[in-house]
PDB file of C-alpha atoms in Angstrom:
ATOM      1  CA  MET T  30      90.989 168.185 147.314  1.00  0.00           C
ATOM      2  CA  LYS T  31      92.280 165.070 145.548  1.00  0.00           C
ATOM      3  CA  THR T  32      88.963 163.381 146.264  1.00  0.00           C
ATOM      4  CA  ALA T  33      86.979 166.345 144.932  1.00  0.00           C
ATOM      5  CA  ARG T  34      88.969 166.356 141.701  1.00  0.00           C
ATOM      6  CA  SER T  35      88.437 162.644 141.164  1.00  0.00           C
ATOM      7  CA  ILE T  36      84.622 162.821 141.356  1.00  0.00           C
ATOM      8  CA  PRO T  37      84.078 164.586 137.987  1.00  0.00           C
ATOM      9  CA  MET T  38      86.385 162.055 136.309  1.00  0.00           C
ATOM     10  CA  VAL T  39      84.358 159.134 137.666  1.00  0.00           C
ATOM     11  CA  LEU T  40      81.113 160.806 136.671  1.00  0.00           C
ATOM     12  CA  ALA T  41      82.433 161.474 133.188  1.00  0.00           C
ATOM     13  CA  ALA T  42      83.462 157.856 132.795  1.00  0.00           C
ATOM     14  CA  SER T  43      80.052 156.688 134.037  1.00  0.00           C
ATOM     15  CA  LEU T  44      78.252 158.996 131.643  1.00  0.00           C
ATOM     16  CA  THR T  45      80.378 157.721 128.740  1.00  0.00           C
ATOM     17  CA  LEU T  46      79.559 154.084 129.561  1.00  0.00           C
ATOM     18  CA  ALA T  47      75.895 154.960 129.914  1.00  0.00           C
ATOM     19  CA  ALA T  48      75.937 156.646 126.524  1.00  0.00           C
ATOM     20  CA  LEU T  49      77.568 153.607 124.905  1.00  0.00           C
ATOM     21  CA  ASN T  50      75.096 151.225 126.523  1.00  0.00           C
ATOM     22  CA  ALA T  51      72.214 153.278 125.177  1.00  0.00           C
ATOM     23  CA  PHE T  52      73.026 152.043 121.642  1.00  0.00           C
ATOM     24  CA  PRO T  53      72.890 148.386 120.525  1.00  0.00           C
ATOM     25  CA  SER T  54      76.242 146.681 120.149  1.00  0.00           C
ATOM     26  CA  PRO T  55      77.334 145.717 116.618  1.00  0.00           C
ATOM     27  CA  ALA T  56      77.100 142.043 115.700  1.00  0.00           C
ATOM     28  CA  PHE T  57      80.890 141.767 115.489  1.00  0.00           C
ATOM     29  CA  SER T  58      83.499 144.060 116.974  1.00  0.00           C
ATOM     30  CA  HIS T  59      86.706 144.973 115.185  1.00  0.00           C
ATOM     31  CA  GLY T  60      88.907 141.931 114.774  1.00  0.00           C
ATOM     32  CA  ASP T  61      86.129 139.357 115.096  1.00  0.00           C
ATOM     33  CA  THR T  62      85.478 136.959 112.208  1.00  0.00           C
ATOM     34  CA  ALA T  63      82.214 136.249 110.394  1.00  0.00           C
ATOM     35  CA  PRO T  64      80.182 133.246 111.560  1.00  0.00           C
ATOM     36  CA  TRP T  65      80.930 129.827 110.086  1.00  0.00           C
ATOM     37  CA  ARG T  66      78.799 129.034 107.035  1.00  0.00           C
ATOM     38  CA  ALA T  67      77.003 125.869 108.090  1.00  0.00           C
ATOM     39  CA  LEU T  68      75.008 123.399 106.031  1.00  0.00           C
ATOM     40  CA  SER T  69      71.527 124.692 105.388  1.00  0.00           C
ATOM     41  CA  ARG T  70      68.579 122.551 106.392  1.00  0.00           C
ATOM     42  CA  ALA T  71      68.092 121.549 102.750  1.00  0.00           C
ATOM     43  CA  GLU T  72      71.768 120.578 102.397  1.00  0.00           C
ATOM     44  CA  ASP T  73      72.082 118.588 105.610  1.00  0.00           C
ATOM     45  CA  ARG T  74      72.152 114.963 104.419  1.00  0.00           C
ATOM     46  CA  GLY T  75      72.782 113.053 107.629  1.00  0.00           C
ATOM     47  CA  ASP T  76      74.842 112.657 110.738  1.00  0.00           C
ATOM     48  CA  GLY T  77      77.978 111.529 108.917  1.00  0.00           C
ATOM     49  CA  LEU T  78      78.125 114.563 106.650  1.00  0.00           C
ATOM     50  CA  GLN T  79      77.366 116.928 109.520  1.00  0.00           C
ATOM     51  CA  ALA T  80      80.080 115.346 111.673  1.00  0.00           C
ATOM     52  CA  CYS T  81      82.524 115.780 108.801  1.00  0.00           C
ATOM     53  CA  VAL T  82      81.620 119.446 108.353  1.00  0.00           C
ATOM     54  CA  ASN T  83      82.059 119.948 112.110  1.00  0.00           C
ATOM     55  CA  GLU T  84      85.564 118.470 111.845  1.00  0.00           C
ATOM     56  CA  ALA T  85      86.330 120.808 108.940  1.00  0.00           C
ATOM     57  CA  GLN T  86      85.251 123.728 111.132  1.00  0.00           C
ATOM     58  CA  ASP T  87      87.614 122.601 113.877  1.00  0.00           C
ATOM     59  CA  LYS T  88      90.555 122.312 111.472  1.00  0.00           C
ATOM     60  CA  GLN T  89      89.842 125.655 109.737  1.00  0.00           C
ATOM     61  CA  SER T  90      91.351 124.295 106.515  1.00  0.00           C
ATOM     62  CA  GLU T  91      91.467 126.551 103.464  1.00  0.00           C
ATOM     63  CA  ALA T  92      90.234 123.780 101.141  1.00  0.00           C
ATOM     64  CA  TRP T  93      88.292 120.723 102.264  1.00  0.00           C
ATOM     65  CA  THR T  94      85.711 118.260 100.951  1.00  0.00           C
ATOM     66  CA  CYS T  95      83.343 116.013 102.875  1.00  0.00           C
ATOM     67  CA  MET T  96      82.088 112.851 101.231  1.00  0.00           C
ATOM     68  CA  GLY T  97      79.888 111.261 103.817  1.00  0.00           C
ATOM     69  CA  GLY T  98      81.951 110.949 106.975  1.00  0.00           C
ATOM     70  CA  THR T  99      85.350 111.325 105.264  1.00  0.00           C
ATOM     71  CA  LEU T 100      87.073 114.702 105.341  1.00  0.00           C
ATOM     72  CA  ARG T 101      89.663 115.343 102.635  1.00  0.00           C
ATOM     73  CA  VAL T 102      91.883 118.412 103.092  1.00  0.00           C
ATOM     74  CA  THR T 103      93.807 119.886 100.141  1.00  0.00           C
ATOM     75  CA  GLU T 104      94.930 123.137 101.814  1.00  0.00           C
ATOM     76  CA  ASP T 105      95.622 123.340 105.553  1.00  0.00           C
ATOM     77  CA  ASN T 106      94.803 126.221 107.901  1.00  0.00           C
ATOM     78  CA  ARG T 107      97.870 128.128 106.662  1.00  0.00           C
ATOM     79  CA  GLY T 108      96.974 127.696 103.010  1.00  0.00           C
ATOM     80  CA  ARG T 109      99.682 125.092 102.398  1.00  0.00           C
ATOM     81  CA  VAL T 110      98.872 122.499  99.736  1.00  0.00           C
ATOM     82  CA  THR T 111      98.382 119.003 101.133  1.00  0.00           C
ATOM     83  CA  ASP T 112      96.268 115.891 100.567  1.00  0.00           C
ATOM     84  CA  ALA T 113      95.084 114.337 103.816  1.00  0.00           C
ATOM     85  CA  ALA T 114      92.015 112.201 104.519  1.00  0.00           C
ATOM     86  CA  TYR T 115      90.305 111.781 107.895  1.00  0.00           C
ATOM     87  CA  LEU T 116      87.598 109.224 108.687  1.00  0.00           C
ATOM     88  CA  VAL T 117      85.229 111.165 110.930  1.00  0.00           C
ATOM     89  CA  ALA T 118      82.099 108.999 110.881  1.00  0.00           C
ATOM     90  CA  GLU T 119      81.086 105.800 109.148  1.00  0.00           C
ATOM     91  CA  ASP T 120      77.756 106.292 107.448  1.00  0.00           C
ATOM     92  CA  THR T 121      77.320 103.825 104.583  1.00  0.00           C
ATOM     93  CA  THR T 122      73.934 102.197 104.246  1.00  0.00           C
ATOM     94  CA  VAL T 123      72.445  99.527 102.026  1.00  0.00           C
ATOM     95  CA  THR T 124      69.180 100.236 100.245  1.00  0.00           C
ATOM     96  CA  PRO T 125      66.908  98.080  98.070  1.00  0.00           C
ATOM     97  CA  ALA T 126      67.537  97.809  94.361  1.00  0.00           C
ATOM     98  CA  PRO T 127      65.687 100.449  92.335  1.00  0.00           C
ATOM     99  CA  ARG T 128      62.380  99.684  90.681  1.00  0.00           C
ATOM    100  CA  ALA T 129      63.286 101.337  87.385  1.00  0.00           C
ATOM    101  CA  MET T 130      66.750 102.026  86.011  1.00  0.00           C
ATOM    102  CA  ALA T 131      65.920 103.649  82.685  1.00  0.00           C
ATOM    103  CA  PRO T 132      67.906 106.912  82.360  1.00  0.00           C
ATOM    104  CA  ALA T 133      64.738 108.992  82.168  1.00  0.00           C
ATOM    105  CA  LYS T 134      63.337 107.292  85.272  1.00  0.00           C
ATOM    106  CA  ASP T 135      66.346 107.002  87.555  1.00  0.00           C
ATOM    107  CA  ASP T 136      65.886 107.775  91.228  1.00  0.00           C
ATOM    108  CA  TYR T 137      69.175 109.555  91.941  1.00  0.00           C
ATOM    109  CA  ASP T 138      67.370 112.691  93.123  1.00  0.00           C
ATOM    110  CA  SER T 139      65.501 110.721  95.776  1.00  0.00           C
ATOM    111  CA  TRP T 140      67.713 107.726  96.559  1.00  0.00           C
ATOM    112  CA  CYS T 141      70.098 108.359  99.458  1.00  0.00           C
ATOM    113  CA  GLU T 142      69.128 112.011  99.822  1.00  0.00           C
ATOM    114  CA  ASN T 143      68.912 111.642 103.610  1.00  0.00           C
ATOM    115  CA  GLY T 144      72.016 109.481 103.953  1.00  0.00           C
ATOM    116  CA  THR T 145      75.594 110.442 103.284  1.00  0.00           C
ATOM    117  CA  ILE T 146      76.871 107.371 101.404  1.00  0.00           C
ATOM    118  CA  CYS T 147      74.633 104.546 100.176  1.00  0.00           C
ATOM    119  CA  GLY T 148      75.327 101.325  98.302  1.00  0.00           C
ATOM    120  CA  ARG T 149      72.967  98.887  96.638  1.00  0.00           C
ATOM    121  CA  LYS T 150      73.292  95.696  94.649  1.00  0.00           C
ATOM    122  CA  ILE T 151      71.153  95.660  91.510  1.00  0.00           C
ATOM    123  CA  ASN T 152      71.976  92.007  90.814  1.00  0.00           C
ATOM    124  CA  ASP T 153      74.963  89.685  91.261  1.00  0.00           C
ATOM    125  CA  ASN T 154      76.893  91.495  88.531  1.00  0.00           C
ATOM    126  CA  THR T 155      75.853  95.124  89.094  1.00  0.00           C
ATOM    127  CA  ALA T 156      76.105  97.547  92.008  1.00  0.00           C
ATOM    128  CA  GLU T 157      75.939 101.281  92.709  1.00  0.00           C
ATOM    129  CA  VAL T 158      77.255 103.703  95.277  1.00  0.00           C
ATOM    130  CA  LYS T 159      76.105 107.272  95.855  1.00  0.00           C
ATOM    131  CA  GLY T 160      77.891 109.879  97.925  1.00  0.00           C
ATOM    132  CA  ASN T 161      76.475 113.178  99.149  1.00  0.00           C
ATOM    133  CA  GLY T 162      79.255 115.741  99.339  1.00  0.00           C
ATOM    134  CA  ALA T 163      79.982 119.209 100.665  1.00  0.00           C
ATOM    135  CA  TYR T 164      83.068 121.394 100.194  1.00  0.00           C
ATOM    136  CA  GLY T 165      84.330 124.621 101.658  1.00  0.00           C
ATOM    137  CA  ASP T 166      87.126 126.732 103.093  1.00  0.00           C
ATOM    138  CA  SER T 167      88.086 128.194 106.470  1.00  0.00           C
ATOM    139  CA  LYS T 168      84.913 130.320 106.446  1.00  0.00           C
ATOM    140  CA  GLY T 169      82.596 127.330 106.109  1.00  0.00           C
ATOM    141  CA  VAL T 170      80.536 125.438 103.566  1.00  0.00           C
ATOM    142  CA  ILE T 171      80.664 126.696  99.987  1.00  0.00           C
ATOM    143  CA  ALA T 172      78.246 124.238  98.378  1.00  0.00           C
ATOM    144  CA  THR T 173      77.044 120.643  97.983  1.00  0.00           C
ATOM    145  CA  PHE T 174      77.019 118.009  95.229  1.00  0.00           C
ATOM    146  CA  ASP T 175      76.303 114.298  94.584  1.00  0.00           C
ATOM    147  CA  ILE T 176      78.367 111.526  92.993  1.00  0.00           C
ATOM    148  CA  VAL T 177      76.982 108.216  91.679  1.00  0.00           C
ATOM    149  CA  TYR T 178      79.084 105.294  90.405  1.00  0.00           C
ATOM    150  CA  ARG T 179      77.452 102.289  88.750  1.00  0.00           C
ATOM    151  CA  GLN T 180      79.455  99.167  87.836  1.00  0.00           C
ATOM    152  CA  SER T 181      78.231  96.268  85.714  1.00  0.00           C
ATOM    153  CA  PHE T 182      80.388  93.413  84.390  1.00  0.00           C
ATOM    154  CA  ASP T 183      80.761  92.464  80.758  1.00  0.00           C
ATOM    155  CA  GLY T 184      82.116  88.972  81.307  1.00  0.00           C
ATOM    156  CA  LYS T 185      85.412  89.497  83.154  1.00  0.00           C
ATOM    157  CA  LEU T 186      85.609  93.183  82.263  1.00  0.00           C
ATOM    158  CA  PRO T 187      84.433  95.747  84.851  1.00  0.00           C
ATOM    159  CA  ARG T 188      82.732  98.744  83.305  1.00  0.00           C
ATOM    160  CA  TRP T 189      81.584 101.936  84.958  1.00  0.00           C
ATOM    161  CA  ARG T 190      79.161 104.804  84.527  1.00  0.00           C
ATOM    162  CA  THR T 191      79.805 108.018  86.465  1.00  0.00           C
ATOM    163  CA  LEU T 192      77.449 110.853  87.378  1.00  0.00           C
ATOM    164  CA  ILE T 193      78.200 114.155  89.091  1.00  0.00           C
ATOM    165  CA  GLU T 194      75.213 116.269  90.103  1.00  0.00           C
ATOM    166  CA  TRP T 195      75.204 119.889  91.244  1.00  0.00           C
ATOM    167  CA  ASP T 196      73.101 120.537  94.343  1.00  0.00           C
ATOM    168  CA  SER T 197      73.927 124.088  95.427  1.00  0.00           C
ATOM    169  CA  GLY T 198      76.460 126.877  95.104  1.00  0.00           C
ATOM    170  CA  PRO T 199      78.718 127.944  92.224  1.00  0.00           C
ATOM    171  CA  GLU T 200      79.506 126.000  89.069  1.00  0.00           C
ATOM    172  CA  ILE T 201      81.658 122.906  89.634  1.00  0.00           C
ATOM    173  CA  ASN T 202      84.433 122.270  87.113  1.00  0.00           C
ATOM    174  CA  PRO T 203      85.672 118.644  87.306  1.00  0.00           C
ATOM    175  CA  GLY T 204      89.364 117.965  86.748  1.00  0.00           C
ATOM    176  CA  ILE T 205      90.995 114.513  86.869  1.00  0.00           C
ATOM    177  CA  TRP T 206      88.590 111.689  87.813  1.00  0.00           C
ATOM    178  CA  ARG T 207      89.375 107.985  87.694  1.00  0.00           C
ATOM    179  CA  ASN T 208      87.783 104.559  88.185  1.00  0.00           C
ATOM    180  CA  THR T 209      90.400 102.060  89.377  1.00  0.00           C
ATOM    181  CA  CYS T 210      90.170  98.292  89.863  1.00  0.00           C
ATOM    182  CA  ARG T 211      91.969  96.881  92.924  1.00  0.00           C
ATOM    183  CA  VAL T 212      92.912  93.379  94.067  1.00  0.00           C
ATOM    184  CA  ASN T 213      92.148  92.875  97.773  1.00  0.00           C
ATOM    185  CA  LEU T 214      95.355  92.014  99.643  1.00  0.00           C
ATOM    186  CA  SER T 215      95.763  91.484 103.376  1.00  0.00           C
ATOM    187  CA  GLY T 216      98.521  93.234 105.327  1.00  0.00           C
ATOM    188  CA  ARG T 217      99.848  95.211 102.366  1.00  0.00           C
ATOM    189  CA  PRO T 218      98.619  97.736  99.800  1.00  0.00           C
ATOM    190  CA  ASP T 219      95.997  96.446  97.382  1.00  0.00           C
ATOM    191  CA  ASP T 220      97.213  95.540  93.903  1.00  0.00           C
ATOM    192  CA  TYR T 221      96.204  97.169  90.630  1.00  0.00           C
ATOM    193  CA  CYS T 222      93.959  95.503  88.038  1.00  0.00           C
ATOM    194  CA  GLY T 223      93.110  98.263  85.540  1.00  0.00           C
ATOM    195  CA  LYS T 224      91.455 101.663  85.276  1.00  0.00           C
ATOM    196  CA  ASN T 225      89.658 104.134  83.083  1.00  0.00           C
ATOM    197  CA  ASP T 226      89.672 107.915  83.159  1.00  0.00           C
ATOM    198  CA  VAL T 227      86.479 109.909  83.586  1.00  0.00           C
ATOM    199  CA  HIS T 228      85.833 113.111  81.639  1.00  0.00           C
ATOM    200  CA  LEU T 229      82.990 115.016  83.283  1.00  0.00           C
ATOM    201  CA  ALA T 230      81.645 118.365  82.086  1.00  0.00           C
ATOM    202  CA  SER T 231      80.938 121.333  84.366  1.00  0.00           C
ATOM    203  CA  VAL T 232      77.685 121.357  86.331  1.00  0.00           C
ATOM    204  CA  ASN T 233      75.659 124.305  87.607  1.00  0.00           C
ATOM    205  CA  ALA T 234      72.113 125.389  88.386  1.00  0.00           C
ATOM    206  CA  LYS T 235      71.071 125.303  84.717  1.00  0.00           C
ATOM    207  CA  ALA T 236      72.928 122.127  83.730  1.00  0.00           C
ATOM    208  CA  SER T 237      72.958 120.166  86.952  1.00  0.00           C
ATOM    209  CA  ARG T 238      74.119 116.751  85.685  1.00  0.00           C
ATOM    210  CA  SER T 239      77.138 115.389  83.854  1.00  0.00           C
ATOM    211  CA  TRP T 240      77.596 111.703  82.919  1.00  0.00           C
ATOM    212  CA  TRP T 241      80.605 109.729  81.727  1.00  0.00           C
ATOM    213  CA  PRO T 242      80.501 108.259  79.190  1.00  0.00           C
ATOM    214  CA  SER T 243      76.731 108.868  79.115  1.00  0.00           C
ATOM    215  CA  SER T 244      73.553 107.915  80.950  1.00  0.00           C
ATOM    216  CA  GLU T 245      73.310 104.738  78.826  1.00  0.00           C
ATOM    217  CA  ARG T 246      76.851 103.768  77.784  1.00  0.00           C
ATOM    218  CA  TRP T 247      79.790 102.324  79.751  1.00  0.00           C
ATOM    219  CA  ALA T 248      83.506 103.036  80.179  1.00  0.00           C
ATOM    220  CA  TYR T 249      85.457  99.773  80.195  1.00  0.00           C
ATOM    221  CA  ASN T 250      88.323  98.649  82.381  1.00  0.00           C
ATOM    222  CA  ASP T 251      91.606  98.360  80.475  1.00  0.00           C
ATOM    223  CA  GLN T 252      92.332  94.841  81.820  1.00  0.00           C
ATOM    224  CA  ARG T 253      90.382  91.582  81.824  1.00  0.00           C
ATOM    225  CA  LEU T 254      90.243  89.995  85.283  1.00  0.00           C
ATOM    226  CA  THR T 255      91.683  86.510  85.741  1.00  0.00           C
ATOM    227  CA  GLY T 256      92.083  84.042  88.572  1.00  0.00           C
ATOM    228  CA  SER T 257      90.053  83.588  91.723  1.00  0.00           C
ATOM    229  CA  GLY T 258      91.057  86.770  93.579  1.00  0.00           C
ATOM    230  CA  ASN T 259      88.790  89.180  95.418  1.00  0.00           C
ATOM    231  CA  TYR T 260      88.434  92.651  93.952  1.00  0.00           C
ATOM    232  CA  HIS T 261      86.971  96.105  94.561  1.00  0.00           C
ATOM    233  CA  ASP T 262      87.002  99.498  92.884  1.00  0.00           C
ATOM    234  CA  ASP T 263      88.244 102.947  93.942  1.00  0.00           C
ATOM    235  CA  HIS T 264      86.579 106.086  92.589  1.00  0.00           C
ATOM    236  CA  GLU T 265      87.880 109.575  93.205  1.00  0.00           C
ATOM    237  CA  GLY T 266      88.371 112.925  91.520  1.00  0.00           C
ATOM    238  CA  GLU T 267      89.168 116.599  91.867  1.00  0.00           C
ATOM    239  CA  PHE T 268      87.399 119.809  90.950  1.00  0.00           C
ATOM    240  CA  THR T 269      87.379 123.582  91.214  1.00  0.00           C
ATOM    241  CA  ALA T 270      84.444 125.875  91.893  1.00  0.00           C
ATOM    242  CA  PHE T 271      83.718 129.101  90.025  1.00  0.00           C
ATOM    243  CA  GLY T 272      84.950 132.105  91.982  1.00  0.00           C
ATOM    244  CA  HIS T 273      87.263 130.044  94.197  1.00  0.00           C
ATOM    245  CA  ARG T 274      90.977 129.451  93.561  1.00  0.00           C
ATOM    246  CA  GLN T 275      91.351 126.186  95.537  1.00  0.00           C
ATOM    247  CA  LEU T 276      91.531 122.642  94.224  1.00  0.00           C
ATOM    248  CA  PHE T 277      89.085 120.310  95.982  1.00  0.00           C
ATOM    249  CA  LYS T 278      89.218 116.490  96.009  1.00  0.00           C
ATOM    250  CA  ALA T 279      86.303 114.130  96.553  1.00  0.00           C
ATOM    251  CA  GLY T 280      86.924 111.227  98.924  1.00  0.00           C
ATOM    252  CA  VAL T 281      87.260 107.663  97.624  1.00  0.00           C
ATOM    253  CA  LEU T 282      84.021 105.719  97.033  1.00  0.00           C
ATOM    254  CA  HIS T 283      83.574 101.996  96.343  1.00  0.00           C
ATOM    255  CA  THR T 284      80.661 100.088  94.800  1.00  0.00           C
ATOM    256  CA  GLY T 285      81.528  96.959  96.815  1.00  0.00           C
ATOM    257  CA  ARG T 286      83.630  93.782  96.607  1.00  0.00           C
ATOM    258  CA  TRP T 287      83.449  91.019  93.992  1.00  0.00           C
ATOM    259  CA  SER T 288      85.028  87.682  93.074  1.00  0.00           C
ATOM    260  CA  LYS T 289      84.282  84.497  91.053  1.00  0.00           C
ATOM    261  CA  CYS T 290      85.645  85.937  87.823  1.00  0.00           C
ATOM    262  CA  ASN T 291      85.283  83.026  85.407  1.00  0.00           C
ATOM    263  CA  SER T 292      84.340  82.615  81.769  1.00  0.00           C
ATOM    264  CA  ARG T 293      80.879  81.229  82.535  1.00  0.00           C
ATOM    265  CA  THR T 294      79.477  83.719  85.066  1.00  0.00           C
ATOM    266  CA  GLY T 295      81.841  86.667  84.734  1.00  0.00           C
ATOM    267  CA  CYS T 296      82.378  88.268  88.162  1.00  0.00           C
ATOM    268  CA  GLN T 297      79.904  88.480  91.055  1.00  0.00           C
ATOM    269  CA  TYR T 298      79.486  90.832  94.004  1.00  0.00           C
ATOM    270  CA  TYR T 299      79.740  89.344  97.482  1.00  0.00           C
ATOM    271  CA  GLN T 300      79.724  92.547  99.591  1.00  0.00           C
ATOM    272  CA  VAL T 301      77.510  95.571  98.985  1.00  0.00           C
ATOM    273  CA  PRO T 302      77.761  98.169 100.397  1.00  0.00           C
ATOM    274  CA  TRP T 303      81.503  98.501 100.843  1.00  0.00           C
ATOM    275  CA  LYS T 304      82.944  97.638 104.229  1.00  0.00           C
ATOM    276  CA  PRO T 305      86.566  98.506 105.135  1.00  0.00           C
TER     277      PRO T 305
END
């Protein structure tokens, strides 16, 4: 009799499973999370940037920025404020000097679009670096943007021109950005040799570019370089994105290394692109 009573229960269970299997399963069951927002095909700029985004996915940070192969985290996976940088992949390339540098004819929309960070020497006294960036949260990529720094000496004075360009996503609102001159030192932190602050306007789909101080003018270093030291520059900044509460920080970029700062020739580049 026990066996007879158990048969209807088994049949009922089988019929219930059969009924459930007759309908397609939902994409995500209760408690599952949405898929990671990856770089789109149009946004994927190279192996270094993709490797960085993959690392961001592994860390599940609440605020992160990839500039080439460098991941910068400003909120960890618990939402705690931090500022940590991770070198995921080295992907800095040198490219030929541009054919035309007039503001109306610049090539920033085509130069280095398939690389993640590129540097080029225009002449002995002038160099540029461009970084392709992406930023996001624990759910994935929010959007992408570009940064270009151009440095050209006026005698012994470094001077910079900065461009931020919107590529995709919400409006980007730049906060504190800075160009800093550094003295190369071995075995200890590099010394300081001047700076200037960068004041960039917001960029979005309708106004995709912001320059500082403009596409034709320069922002000067606050110190004249002296002596026979070797130098480089550090460029970094922070921003917010419309609709998102987090503060994001772009990784440090460098135009290259220079020396020979004298009254006759000014200063001259000896390494472009930057090498650690």
